[in-house]
PDB file of C-alpha atoms in Angstrom:
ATOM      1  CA  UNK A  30     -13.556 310.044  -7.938  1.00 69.00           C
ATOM      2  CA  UNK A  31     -10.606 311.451  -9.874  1.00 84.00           C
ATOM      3  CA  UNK A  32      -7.499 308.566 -10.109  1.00 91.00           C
ATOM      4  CA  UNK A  33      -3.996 310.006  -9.826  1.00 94.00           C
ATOM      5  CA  UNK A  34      -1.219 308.371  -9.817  1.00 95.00           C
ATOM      6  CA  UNK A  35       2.440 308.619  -8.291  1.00 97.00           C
ATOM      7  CA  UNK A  36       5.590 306.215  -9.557  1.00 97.00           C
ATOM      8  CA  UNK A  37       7.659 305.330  -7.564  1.00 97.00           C
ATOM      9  CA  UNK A  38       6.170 304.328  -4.832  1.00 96.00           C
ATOM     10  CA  UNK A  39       9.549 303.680  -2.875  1.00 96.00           C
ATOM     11  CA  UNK A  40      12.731 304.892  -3.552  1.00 97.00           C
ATOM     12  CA  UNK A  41      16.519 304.507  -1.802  1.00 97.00           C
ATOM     13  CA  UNK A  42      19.084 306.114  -2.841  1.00 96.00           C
ATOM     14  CA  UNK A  43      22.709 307.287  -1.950  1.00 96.00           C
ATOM     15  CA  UNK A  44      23.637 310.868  -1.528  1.00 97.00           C
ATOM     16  CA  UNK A  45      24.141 313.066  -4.586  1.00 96.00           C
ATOM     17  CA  UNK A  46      22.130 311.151  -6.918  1.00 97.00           C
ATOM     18  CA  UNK A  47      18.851 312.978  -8.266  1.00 97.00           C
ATOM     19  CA  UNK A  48      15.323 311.093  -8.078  1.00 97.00           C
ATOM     20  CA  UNK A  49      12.178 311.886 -10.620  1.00 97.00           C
ATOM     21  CA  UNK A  50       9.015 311.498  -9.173  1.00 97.00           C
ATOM     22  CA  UNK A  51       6.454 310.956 -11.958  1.00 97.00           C
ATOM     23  CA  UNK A  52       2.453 312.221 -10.890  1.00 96.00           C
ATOM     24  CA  UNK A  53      -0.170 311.515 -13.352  1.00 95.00           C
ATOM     25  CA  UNK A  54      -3.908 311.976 -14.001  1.00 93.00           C
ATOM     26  CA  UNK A  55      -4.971 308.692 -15.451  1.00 93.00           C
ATOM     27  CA  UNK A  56      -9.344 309.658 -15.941  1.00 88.00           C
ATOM     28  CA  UNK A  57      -9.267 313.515 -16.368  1.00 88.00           C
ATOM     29  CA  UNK A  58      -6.851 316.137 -17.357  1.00 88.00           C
ATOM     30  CA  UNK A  59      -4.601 318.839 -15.101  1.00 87.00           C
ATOM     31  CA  UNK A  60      -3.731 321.826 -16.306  1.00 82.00           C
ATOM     32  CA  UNK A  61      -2.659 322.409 -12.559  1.00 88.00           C
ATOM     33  CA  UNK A  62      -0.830 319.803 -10.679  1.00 92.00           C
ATOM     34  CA  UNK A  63       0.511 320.331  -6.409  1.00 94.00           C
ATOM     35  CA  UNK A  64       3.786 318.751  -4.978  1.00 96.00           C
ATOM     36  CA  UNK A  65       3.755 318.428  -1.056  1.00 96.00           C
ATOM     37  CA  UNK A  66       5.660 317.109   1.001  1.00 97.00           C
ATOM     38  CA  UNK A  67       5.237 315.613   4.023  1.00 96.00           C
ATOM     39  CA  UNK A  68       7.064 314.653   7.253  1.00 94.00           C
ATOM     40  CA  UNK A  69       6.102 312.227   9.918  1.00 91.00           C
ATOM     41  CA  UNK A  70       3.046 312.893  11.956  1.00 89.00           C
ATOM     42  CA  UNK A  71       2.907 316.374  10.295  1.00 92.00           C
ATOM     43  CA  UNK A  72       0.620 317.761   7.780  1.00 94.00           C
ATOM     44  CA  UNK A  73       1.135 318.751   4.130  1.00 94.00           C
ATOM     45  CA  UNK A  74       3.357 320.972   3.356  1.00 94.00           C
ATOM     46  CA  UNK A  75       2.630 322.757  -0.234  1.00 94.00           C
ATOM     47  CA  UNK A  76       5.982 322.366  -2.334  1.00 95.00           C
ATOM     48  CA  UNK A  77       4.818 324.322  -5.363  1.00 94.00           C
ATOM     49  CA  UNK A  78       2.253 324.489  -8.073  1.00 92.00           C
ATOM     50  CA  UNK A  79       2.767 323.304 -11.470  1.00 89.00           C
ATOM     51  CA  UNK A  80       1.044 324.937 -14.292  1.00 85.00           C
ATOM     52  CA  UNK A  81       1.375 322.854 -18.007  1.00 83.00           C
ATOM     53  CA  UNK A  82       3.037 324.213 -20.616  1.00 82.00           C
ATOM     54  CA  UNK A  83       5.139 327.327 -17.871  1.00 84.00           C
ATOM     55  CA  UNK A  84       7.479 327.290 -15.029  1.00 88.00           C
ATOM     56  CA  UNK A  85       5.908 326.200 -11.383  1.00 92.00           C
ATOM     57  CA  UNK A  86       5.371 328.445  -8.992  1.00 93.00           C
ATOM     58  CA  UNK A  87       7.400 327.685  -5.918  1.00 95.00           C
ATOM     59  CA  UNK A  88       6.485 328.571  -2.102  1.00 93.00           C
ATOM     60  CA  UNK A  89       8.548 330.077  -0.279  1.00 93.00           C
ATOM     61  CA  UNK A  90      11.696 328.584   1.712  1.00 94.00           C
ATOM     62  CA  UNK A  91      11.389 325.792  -1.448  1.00 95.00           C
ATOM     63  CA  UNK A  92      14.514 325.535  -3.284  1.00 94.00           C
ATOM     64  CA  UNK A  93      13.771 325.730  -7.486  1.00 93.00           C
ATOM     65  CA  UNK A  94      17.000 324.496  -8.283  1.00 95.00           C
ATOM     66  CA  UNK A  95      16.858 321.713  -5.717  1.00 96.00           C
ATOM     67  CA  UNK A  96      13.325 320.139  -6.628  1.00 97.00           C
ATOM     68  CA  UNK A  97      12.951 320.934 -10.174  1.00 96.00           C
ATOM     69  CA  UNK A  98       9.400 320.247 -11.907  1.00 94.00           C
ATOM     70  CA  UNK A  99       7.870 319.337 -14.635  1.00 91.00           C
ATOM     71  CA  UNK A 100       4.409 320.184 -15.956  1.00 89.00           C
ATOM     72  CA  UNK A 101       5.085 318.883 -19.922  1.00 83.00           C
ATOM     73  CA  UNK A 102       1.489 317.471 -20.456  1.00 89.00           C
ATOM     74  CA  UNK A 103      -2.018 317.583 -18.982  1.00 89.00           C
ATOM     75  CA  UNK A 104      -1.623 314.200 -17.734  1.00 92.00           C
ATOM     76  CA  UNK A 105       1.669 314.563 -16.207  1.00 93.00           C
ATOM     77  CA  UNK A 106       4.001 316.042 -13.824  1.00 94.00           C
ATOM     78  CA  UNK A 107       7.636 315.439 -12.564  1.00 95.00           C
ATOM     79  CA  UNK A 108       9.501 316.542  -9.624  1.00 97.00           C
ATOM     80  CA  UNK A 109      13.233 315.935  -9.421  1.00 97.00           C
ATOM     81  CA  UNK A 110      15.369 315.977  -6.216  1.00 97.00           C
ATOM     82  CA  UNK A 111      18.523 316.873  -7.345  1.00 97.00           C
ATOM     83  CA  UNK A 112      21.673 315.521  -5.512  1.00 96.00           C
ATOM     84  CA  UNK A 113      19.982 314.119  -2.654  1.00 96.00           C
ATOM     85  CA  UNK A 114      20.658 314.074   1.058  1.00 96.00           C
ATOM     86  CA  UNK A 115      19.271 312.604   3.962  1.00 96.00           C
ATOM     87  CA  UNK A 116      17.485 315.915   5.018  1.00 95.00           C
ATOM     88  CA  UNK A 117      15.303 315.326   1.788  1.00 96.00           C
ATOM     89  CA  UNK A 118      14.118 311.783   2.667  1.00 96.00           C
ATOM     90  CA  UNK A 119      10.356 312.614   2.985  1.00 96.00           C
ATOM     91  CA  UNK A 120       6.991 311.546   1.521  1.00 97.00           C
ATOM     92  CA  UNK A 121       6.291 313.745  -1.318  1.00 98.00           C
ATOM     93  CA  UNK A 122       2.657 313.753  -2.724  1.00 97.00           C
ATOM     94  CA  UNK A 123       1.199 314.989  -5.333  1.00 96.00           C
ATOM     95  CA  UNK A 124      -2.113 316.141  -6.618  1.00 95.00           C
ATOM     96  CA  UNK A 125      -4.489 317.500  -8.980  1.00 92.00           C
ATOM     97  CA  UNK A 126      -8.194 319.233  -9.174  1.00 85.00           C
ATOM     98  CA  UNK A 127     -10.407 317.767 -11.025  1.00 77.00           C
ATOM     99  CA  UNK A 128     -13.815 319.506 -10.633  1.00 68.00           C
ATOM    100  CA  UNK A 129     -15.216 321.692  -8.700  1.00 66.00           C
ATOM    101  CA  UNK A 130     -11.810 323.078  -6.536  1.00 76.00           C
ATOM    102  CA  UNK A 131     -11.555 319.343  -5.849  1.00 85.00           C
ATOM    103  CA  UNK A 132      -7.605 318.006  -5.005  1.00 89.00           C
ATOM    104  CA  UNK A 133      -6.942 314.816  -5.603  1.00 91.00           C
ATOM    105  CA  UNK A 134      -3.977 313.222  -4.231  1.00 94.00           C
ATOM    106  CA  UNK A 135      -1.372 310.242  -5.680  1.00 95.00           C
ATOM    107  CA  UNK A 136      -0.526 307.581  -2.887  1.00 96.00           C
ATOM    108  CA  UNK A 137       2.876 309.037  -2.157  1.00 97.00           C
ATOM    109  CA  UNK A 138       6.049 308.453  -2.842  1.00 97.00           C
ATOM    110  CA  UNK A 139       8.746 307.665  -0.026  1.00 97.00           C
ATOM    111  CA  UNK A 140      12.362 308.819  -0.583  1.00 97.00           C
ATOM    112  CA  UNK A 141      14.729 307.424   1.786  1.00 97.00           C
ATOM    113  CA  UNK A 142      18.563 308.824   0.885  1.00 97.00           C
ATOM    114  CA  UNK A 143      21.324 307.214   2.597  1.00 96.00           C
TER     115      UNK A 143
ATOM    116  CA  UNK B  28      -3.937 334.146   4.914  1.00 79.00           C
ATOM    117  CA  UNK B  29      -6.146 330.865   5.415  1.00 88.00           C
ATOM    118  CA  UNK B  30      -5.884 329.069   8.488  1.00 94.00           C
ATOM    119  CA  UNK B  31      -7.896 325.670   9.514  1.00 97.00           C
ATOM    120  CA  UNK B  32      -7.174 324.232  13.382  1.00 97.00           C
ATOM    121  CA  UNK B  33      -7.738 321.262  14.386  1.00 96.00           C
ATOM    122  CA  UNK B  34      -7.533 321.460  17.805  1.00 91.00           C
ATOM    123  CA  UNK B  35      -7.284 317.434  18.961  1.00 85.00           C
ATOM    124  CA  UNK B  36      -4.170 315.679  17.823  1.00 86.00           C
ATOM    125  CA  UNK B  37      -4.727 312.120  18.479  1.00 94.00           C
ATOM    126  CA  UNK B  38      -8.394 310.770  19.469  1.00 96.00           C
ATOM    127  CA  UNK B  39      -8.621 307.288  21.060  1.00 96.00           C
ATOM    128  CA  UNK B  40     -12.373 305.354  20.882  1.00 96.00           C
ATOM    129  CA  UNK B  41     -13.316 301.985  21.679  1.00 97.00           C
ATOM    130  CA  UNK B  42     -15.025 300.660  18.609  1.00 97.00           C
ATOM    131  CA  UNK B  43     -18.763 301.499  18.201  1.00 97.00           C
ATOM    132  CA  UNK B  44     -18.573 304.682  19.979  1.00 97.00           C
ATOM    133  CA  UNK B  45     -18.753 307.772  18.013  1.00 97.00           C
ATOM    134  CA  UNK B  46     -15.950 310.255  17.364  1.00 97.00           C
ATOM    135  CA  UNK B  47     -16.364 314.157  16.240  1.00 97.00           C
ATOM    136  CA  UNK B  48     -13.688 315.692  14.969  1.00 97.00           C
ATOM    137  CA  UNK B  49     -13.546 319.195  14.779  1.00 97.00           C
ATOM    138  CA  UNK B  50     -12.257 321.581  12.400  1.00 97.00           C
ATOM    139  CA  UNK B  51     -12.601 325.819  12.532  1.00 98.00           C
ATOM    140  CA  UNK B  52     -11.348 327.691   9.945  1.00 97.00           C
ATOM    141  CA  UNK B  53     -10.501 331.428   8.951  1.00 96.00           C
ATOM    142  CA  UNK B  54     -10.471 333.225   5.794  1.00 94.00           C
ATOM    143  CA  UNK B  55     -11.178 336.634   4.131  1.00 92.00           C
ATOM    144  CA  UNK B  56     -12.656 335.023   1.076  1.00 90.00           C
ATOM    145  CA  UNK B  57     -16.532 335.160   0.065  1.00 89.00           C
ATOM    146  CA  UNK B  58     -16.353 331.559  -1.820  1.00 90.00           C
ATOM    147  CA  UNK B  59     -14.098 329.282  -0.469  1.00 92.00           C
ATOM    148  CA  UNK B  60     -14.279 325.181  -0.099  1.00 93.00           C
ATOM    149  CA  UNK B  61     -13.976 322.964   2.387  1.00 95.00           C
ATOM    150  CA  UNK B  62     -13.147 319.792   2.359  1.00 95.00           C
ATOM    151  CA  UNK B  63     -12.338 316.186   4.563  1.00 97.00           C
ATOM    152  CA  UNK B  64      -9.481 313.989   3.683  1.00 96.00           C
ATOM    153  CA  UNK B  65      -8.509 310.648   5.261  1.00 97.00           C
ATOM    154  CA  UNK B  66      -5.156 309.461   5.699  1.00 97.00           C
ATOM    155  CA  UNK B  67      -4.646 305.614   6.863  1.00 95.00           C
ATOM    156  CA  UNK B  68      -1.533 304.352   7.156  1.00 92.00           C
ATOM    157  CA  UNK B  69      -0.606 303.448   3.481  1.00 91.00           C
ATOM    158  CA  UNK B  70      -0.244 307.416   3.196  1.00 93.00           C
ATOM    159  CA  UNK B  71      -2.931 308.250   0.463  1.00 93.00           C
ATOM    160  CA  UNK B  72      -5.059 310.619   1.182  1.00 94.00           C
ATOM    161  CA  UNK B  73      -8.692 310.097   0.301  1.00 94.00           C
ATOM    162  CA  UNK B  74     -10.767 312.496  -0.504  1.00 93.00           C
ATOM    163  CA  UNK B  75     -14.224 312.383   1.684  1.00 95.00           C
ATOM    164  CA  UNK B  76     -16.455 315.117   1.383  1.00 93.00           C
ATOM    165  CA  UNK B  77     -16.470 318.759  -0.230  1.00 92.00           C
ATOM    166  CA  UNK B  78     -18.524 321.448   0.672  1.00 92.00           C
ATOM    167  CA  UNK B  79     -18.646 325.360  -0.733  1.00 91.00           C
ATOM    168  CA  UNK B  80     -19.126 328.152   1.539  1.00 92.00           C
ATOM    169  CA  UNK B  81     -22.542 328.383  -0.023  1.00 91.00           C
ATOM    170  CA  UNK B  82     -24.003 325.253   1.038  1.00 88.00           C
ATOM    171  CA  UNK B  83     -24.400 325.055   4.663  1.00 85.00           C
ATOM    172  CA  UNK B  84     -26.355 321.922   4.379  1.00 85.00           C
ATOM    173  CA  UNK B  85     -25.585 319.151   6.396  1.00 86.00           C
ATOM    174  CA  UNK B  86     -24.655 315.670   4.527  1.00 87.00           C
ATOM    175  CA  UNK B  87     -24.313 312.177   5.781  1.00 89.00           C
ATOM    176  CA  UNK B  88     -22.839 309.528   4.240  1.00 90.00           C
ATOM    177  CA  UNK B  89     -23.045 306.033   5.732  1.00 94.00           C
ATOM    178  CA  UNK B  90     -21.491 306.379   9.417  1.00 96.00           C
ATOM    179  CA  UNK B  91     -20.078 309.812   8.118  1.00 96.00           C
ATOM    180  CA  UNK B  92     -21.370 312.989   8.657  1.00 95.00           C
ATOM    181  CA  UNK B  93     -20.497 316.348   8.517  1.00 95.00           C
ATOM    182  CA  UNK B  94     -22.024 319.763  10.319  1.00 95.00           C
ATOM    183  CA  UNK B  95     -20.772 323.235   8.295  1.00 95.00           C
ATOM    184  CA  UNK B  96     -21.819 326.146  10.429  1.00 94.00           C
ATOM    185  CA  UNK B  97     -20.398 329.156   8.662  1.00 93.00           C
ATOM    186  CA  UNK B  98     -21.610 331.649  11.541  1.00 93.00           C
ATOM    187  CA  UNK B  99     -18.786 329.443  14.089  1.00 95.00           C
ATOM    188  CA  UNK B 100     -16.355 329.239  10.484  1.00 96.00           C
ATOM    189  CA  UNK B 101     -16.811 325.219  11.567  1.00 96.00           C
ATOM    190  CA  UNK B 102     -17.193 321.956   9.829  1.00 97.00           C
ATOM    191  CA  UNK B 103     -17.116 319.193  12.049  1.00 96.00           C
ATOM    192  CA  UNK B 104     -16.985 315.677  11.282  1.00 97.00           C
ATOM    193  CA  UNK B 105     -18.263 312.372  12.895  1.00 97.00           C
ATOM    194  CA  UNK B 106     -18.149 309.127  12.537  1.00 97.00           C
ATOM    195  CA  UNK B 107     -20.558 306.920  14.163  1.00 97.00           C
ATOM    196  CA  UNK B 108     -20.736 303.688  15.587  1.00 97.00           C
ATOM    197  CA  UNK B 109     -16.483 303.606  14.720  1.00 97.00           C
ATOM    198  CA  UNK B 110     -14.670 300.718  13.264  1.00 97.00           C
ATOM    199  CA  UNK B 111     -10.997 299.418  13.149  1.00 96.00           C
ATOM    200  CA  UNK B 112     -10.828 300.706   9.876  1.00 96.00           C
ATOM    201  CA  UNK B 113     -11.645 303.661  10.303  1.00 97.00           C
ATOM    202  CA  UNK B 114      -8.286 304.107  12.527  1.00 97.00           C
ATOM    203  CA  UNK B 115      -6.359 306.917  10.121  1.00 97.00           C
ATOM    204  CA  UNK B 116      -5.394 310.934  10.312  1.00 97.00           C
ATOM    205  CA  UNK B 117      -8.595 313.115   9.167  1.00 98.00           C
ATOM    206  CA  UNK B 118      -7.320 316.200   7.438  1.00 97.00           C
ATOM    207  CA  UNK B 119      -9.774 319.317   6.978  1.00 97.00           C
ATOM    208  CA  UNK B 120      -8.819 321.816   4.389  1.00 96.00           C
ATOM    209  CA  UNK B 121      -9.729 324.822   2.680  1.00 95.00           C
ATOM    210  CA  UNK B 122      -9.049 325.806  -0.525  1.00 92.00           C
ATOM    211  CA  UNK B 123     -10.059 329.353  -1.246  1.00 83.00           C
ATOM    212  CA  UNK B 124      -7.383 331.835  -3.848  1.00 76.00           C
ATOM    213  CA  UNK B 125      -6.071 328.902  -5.541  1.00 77.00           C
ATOM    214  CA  UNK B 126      -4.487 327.614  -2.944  1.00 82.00           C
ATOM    215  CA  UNK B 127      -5.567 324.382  -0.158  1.00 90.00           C
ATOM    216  CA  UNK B 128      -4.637 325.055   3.631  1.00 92.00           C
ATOM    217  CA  UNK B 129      -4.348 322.390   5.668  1.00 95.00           C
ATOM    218  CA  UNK B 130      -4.981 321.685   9.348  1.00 96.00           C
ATOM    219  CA  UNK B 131      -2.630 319.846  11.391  1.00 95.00           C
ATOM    220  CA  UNK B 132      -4.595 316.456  11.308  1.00 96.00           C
ATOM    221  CA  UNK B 133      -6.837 314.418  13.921  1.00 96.00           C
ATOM    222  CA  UNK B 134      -5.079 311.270  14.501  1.00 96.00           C
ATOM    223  CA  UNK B 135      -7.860 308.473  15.179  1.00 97.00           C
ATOM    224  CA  UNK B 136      -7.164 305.379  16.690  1.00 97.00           C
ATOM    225  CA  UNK B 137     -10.219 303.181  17.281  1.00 97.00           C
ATOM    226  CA  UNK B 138      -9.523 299.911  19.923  1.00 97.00           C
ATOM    227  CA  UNK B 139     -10.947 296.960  19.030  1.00 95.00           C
TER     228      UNK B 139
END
């Protein structure tokens, strides 16, 4: 199957410093890429969708200005959390389609702001 | 609005013994997808089996299968003859208007 890939895989910081999140498509290009976010023992919880070369579109209850993405290639998206806090330490995911309606998903990445 | 349930949060099995999970689902669209994702405790999800509303056939793959009956708007999954490894959360989903709905995840813990 598709590969995508999330860096970093960890990341602690204090709070009021902004994190990037870097998702890629290493084997297949993504003209649409999906930020989730995820909190424990919950399910997914769709973030927005990022569309290459235009603005995402955001769901609702998501702040733009807070989680601010990326879509500047077909091989790559970013999502930055903006001055931090604790309530944002999450798992954020990302993912792509690759054929057929297909998602496929980075491994994660796991903010923990102190 | 799409909506999948799954209706059993965590599942406990001894190892060998089979495990269905099951997964109903609602939409208004004519061509949808559905699809199985596993979750073990690294966090990645990986992606198991897809299936369009189209193709109601049934599909096994090693000790996985999976039963799509679109007249119950179900597609069950089972593992057979479980393993340790197989201990993870089992998402279904369905993707149908550009957008992937998920269910709330069958945690499976299979006991050595």
């Amino acid at each position: 199957g598709a590969v995508v890939s999330q860096h970093p895989s960890w990341v602690i910081c204090k709070s009021g410093t902004s994190v990037k999140i870097e998702c890629r498509s290493l084997d297949f290009q993504a003209t649409t890429m999906f930020w989730y976010r995820q909190f424990p023992k919950q399910s997914l919880m769709l973030m927005a969708t990022s569309n290459e070369g235009s603005k995402a579109t955001y769901e609702q209850g998501v702040e733009k200005d807070k989680f601010l993405i990326n879509h500047a290639s077909l091989t790559l998206s970013t999502l930055t959390v903006t001055s931090a806090h604790p309530e944002d330490s999450s798992f954020y995911i990302c993912s792509a389609i690759e054929f057929q309606e297909t998602q496929y998903f980075g491994p994660g990445t796991r903010l923990l702001v102190l | 609005a799409q909506k999948v349930t799954q209706a059993q949060t965590e599942i406990s099995v001894v190892e060998k013994e089979d495990v269905t999970l099951d997964c109903v689902y609602e939409t208004r669209d004519t061509t949808y997808y559905l699809f199985w994702y596993k979750q073990p405790p690294s966090g990645e999800l990986v992606f198991l089996i897809r299936r369009n509303s189209f193709d109601e056939q049934n599909e096994i793959s090693g000790r996985y299968s999976w039963n799509f009956q679109k007249s119950t708007s179900s597609f069950n999954f089972t593992i057979t003859a479980s393993q340790v490894v197989d201990s993870a959360v089992y998402f279904c989903a369905l993707r149908g208007n550009n957008r992937l709905a998920f269910g709330k995840g069958n945690q499976v813990v299979v006991i050595p």
